[in-house]
């Protein structure tokens, strides 16, 4: 996961593989950088594989951002993430 903050916008780029092995470290990184931002942009363009534990991290992040009234934007939606969200009944 690559994170960059500029102009109160946190830009997150997901790697090709997002698994349970990364959840704890990525959660800690997100928590440390989420304060004070007004917008979060998530790019999932390179994603090739995601497990349900990592998907839960993304859903939890979105819920937290909603509570904080922080705008969330998803770019680079890929078939893998679209399919995973569909399994949860989320998305188009």
PDB file of C-alpha atoms in Angstrom:
ATOM      1  CA  UNK A   1       0.000   0.000   0.000  1.00  0.00           C
ATOM      2  CA  UNK A   2       1.350   3.356  -1.039  1.00  0.00           C
ATOM      3  CA  UNK A   3       0.075   6.400   0.842  1.00  0.00           C
ATOM      4  CA  UNK A   4       0.665  10.052   0.006  1.00  0.00           C
ATOM      5  CA  UNK A   5      -0.875  13.072   1.677  1.00  0.00           C
ATOM      6  CA  UNK A   6      -1.064  16.410  -0.110  1.00  0.00           C
ATOM      7  CA  UNK A   7      -3.441  19.337   0.368  1.00  0.00           C
ATOM      8  CA  UNK A   8      -5.408  17.449   3.060  1.00  0.00           C
ATOM      9  CA  UNK A   9      -6.033  14.565   0.628  1.00  0.00           C
ATOM     10  CA  UNK A  10      -4.779  11.092   1.429  1.00  0.00           C
ATOM     11  CA  UNK A  11      -4.107   9.072  -1.719  1.00  0.00           C
ATOM     12  CA  UNK A  12      -3.901   5.317  -1.263  1.00  0.00           C
ATOM     13  CA  UNK A  13      -2.761   2.950  -3.998  1.00  0.00           C
ATOM     14  CA  UNK A  14      -3.387  -0.730  -3.380  1.00  0.00           C
ATOM     15  CA  UNK A  15      -0.772  -3.283  -4.419  1.00  0.00           C
ATOM     16  CA  UNK A  16      -1.595  -6.203  -6.703  1.00  0.00           C
ATOM     17  CA  UNK A  17      -2.211  -8.529  -3.741  1.00  0.00           C
ATOM     18  CA  UNK A  18      -4.048  -7.541  -0.556  1.00  0.00           C
ATOM     19  CA  UNK A  19      -4.285 -10.283   2.038  1.00  0.00           C
ATOM     20  CA  UNK A  20      -4.765 -10.921   5.730  1.00  0.00           C
ATOM     21  CA  UNK A  21      -0.995 -10.863   6.134  1.00  0.00           C
ATOM     22  CA  UNK A  22      -1.054  -7.111   5.404  1.00  0.00           C
ATOM     23  CA  UNK A  23      -4.179  -6.072   7.319  1.00  0.00           C
ATOM     24  CA  UNK A  24      -2.609  -5.228  10.689  1.00  0.00           C
ATOM     25  CA  UNK A  25       0.278  -3.202   9.271  1.00  0.00           C
ATOM     26  CA  UNK A  26      -1.927  -1.384   6.758  1.00  0.00           C
ATOM     27  CA  UNK A  27      -4.535  -0.626   9.433  1.00  0.00           C
ATOM     28  CA  UNK A  28      -1.853   0.924  11.628  1.00  0.00           C
ATOM     29  CA  UNK A  29      -0.554   3.025   8.717  1.00  0.00           C
ATOM     30  CA  UNK A  30      -4.050   4.237   7.870  1.00  0.00           C
ATOM     31  CA  UNK A  31      -4.791   5.171  11.467  1.00  0.00           C
ATOM     32  CA  UNK A  32      -1.615   7.205  11.688  1.00  0.00           C
ATOM     33  CA  UNK A  33      -2.358   9.211   8.543  1.00  0.00           C
ATOM     34  CA  UNK A  34      -6.132   9.639   8.541  1.00  0.00           C
ATOM     35  CA  UNK A  35      -6.287  12.482  11.058  1.00  0.00           C
ATOM     36  CA  UNK A  36      -6.705  15.928   9.586  1.00  0.00           C
ATOM     37  CA  UNK A  37      -7.545  14.850   6.043  1.00  0.00           C
ATOM     38  CA  UNK A  38     -10.646  16.052   4.223  1.00  0.00           C
ATOM     39  CA  UNK A  39     -10.602  13.523   1.408  1.00  0.00           C
ATOM     40  CA  UNK A  40      -9.355   9.980   0.831  1.00  0.00           C
ATOM     41  CA  UNK A  41      -8.780   8.662  -2.683  1.00  0.00           C
ATOM     42  CA  UNK A  42      -8.347   4.901  -3.066  1.00  0.00           C
ATOM     43  CA  UNK A  43      -6.851   3.573  -6.298  1.00  0.00           C
ATOM     44  CA  UNK A  44      -7.402  -0.142  -6.849  1.00  0.00           C
ATOM     45  CA  UNK A  45      -6.244  -0.257 -10.463  1.00  0.00           C
ATOM     46  CA  UNK A  46      -3.340  -2.674  -9.855  1.00  0.00           C
ATOM     47  CA  UNK A  47      -5.335  -5.035  -7.621  1.00  0.00           C
ATOM     48  CA  UNK A  48      -5.300  -8.639  -8.802  1.00  0.00           C
ATOM     49  CA  UNK A  49      -6.160 -10.510  -5.588  1.00  0.00           C
ATOM     50  CA  UNK A  50      -7.968  -9.561  -2.373  1.00  0.00           C
ATOM     51  CA  UNK A  51      -9.181 -11.726   0.481  1.00  0.00           C
ATOM     52  CA  UNK A  52     -12.162 -11.091   2.730  1.00  0.00           C
ATOM     53  CA  UNK A  53     -10.013  -9.910   5.656  1.00  0.00           C
ATOM     54  CA  UNK A  54      -8.539  -7.112   3.562  1.00  0.00           C
ATOM     55  CA  UNK A  55     -11.935  -6.280   2.095  1.00  0.00           C
ATOM     56  CA  UNK A  56     -13.190  -5.887   5.664  1.00  0.00           C
ATOM     57  CA  UNK A  57     -10.363  -3.398   6.283  1.00  0.00           C
ATOM     58  CA  UNK A  58     -11.545  -1.317   3.324  1.00  0.00           C
ATOM     59  CA  UNK A  59     -15.181  -1.454   4.457  1.00  0.00           C
ATOM     60  CA  UNK A  60     -14.192  -0.473   7.994  1.00  0.00           C
ATOM     61  CA  UNK A  61     -12.098   2.405   6.653  1.00  0.00           C
ATOM     62  CA  UNK A  62     -15.066   3.637   4.614  1.00  0.00           C
ATOM     63  CA  UNK A  63     -17.359   3.485   7.674  1.00  0.00           C
ATOM     64  CA  UNK A  64     -14.812   5.389   9.760  1.00  0.00           C
ATOM     65  CA  UNK A  65     -14.446   8.048   7.077  1.00  0.00           C
ATOM     66  CA  UNK A  66     -18.230   8.433   6.930  1.00  0.00           C
ATOM     67  CA  UNK A  67     -18.333   8.970  10.701  1.00  0.00           C
ATOM     68  CA  UNK A  68     -15.547  11.567  10.413  1.00  0.00           C
ATOM     69  CA  UNK A  69     -17.371  13.290   7.520  1.00  0.00           C
ATOM     70  CA  UNK A  70     -14.349  12.717   5.266  1.00  0.00           C
ATOM     71  CA  UNK A  71     -15.074  12.405   1.542  1.00  0.00           C
ATOM     72  CA  UNK A  72     -14.129   9.010   0.043  1.00  0.00           C
ATOM     73  CA  UNK A  73     -13.416   8.439  -3.634  1.00  0.00           C
ATOM     74  CA  UNK A  74     -12.647   5.128  -5.330  1.00  0.00           C
ATOM     75  CA  UNK A  75     -10.723   5.265  -8.587  1.00  0.00           C
ATOM     76  CA  UNK A  76      -9.324   2.578 -10.812  1.00  0.00           C
ATOM     77  CA  UNK A  77     -12.035   0.089  -9.910  1.00  0.00           C
ATOM     78  CA  UNK A  78     -10.952  -3.319 -11.094  1.00  0.00           C
ATOM     79  CA  UNK A  79     -12.909  -6.485 -11.755  1.00  0.00           C
ATOM     80  CA  UNK A  80     -11.431  -8.204  -8.686  1.00  0.00           C
ATOM     81  CA  UNK A  81     -12.646  -5.550  -6.246  1.00  0.00           C
ATOM     82  CA  UNK A  82     -15.981  -5.218  -8.047  1.00  0.00           C
ATOM     83  CA  UNK A  83     -16.524  -8.972  -7.730  1.00  0.00           C
ATOM     84  CA  UNK A  84     -15.518  -9.018  -4.048  1.00  0.00           C
ATOM     85  CA  UNK A  85     -17.897  -6.132  -3.272  1.00  0.00           C
ATOM     86  CA  UNK A  86     -20.615  -7.974  -5.175  1.00  0.00           C
ATOM     87  CA  UNK A  87     -20.188 -10.987  -2.887  1.00  0.00           C
ATOM     88  CA  UNK A  88     -21.054  -8.683   0.015  1.00  0.00           C
ATOM     89  CA  UNK A  89     -23.965  -7.177  -1.896  1.00  0.00           C
ATOM     90  CA  UNK A  90     -22.184  -3.832  -2.207  1.00  0.00           C
ATOM     91  CA  UNK A  91     -21.701  -1.846  -5.370  1.00  0.00           C
ATOM     92  CA  UNK A  92     -23.483  -1.628  -8.665  1.00  0.00           C
TER      93      UNK A  92
END
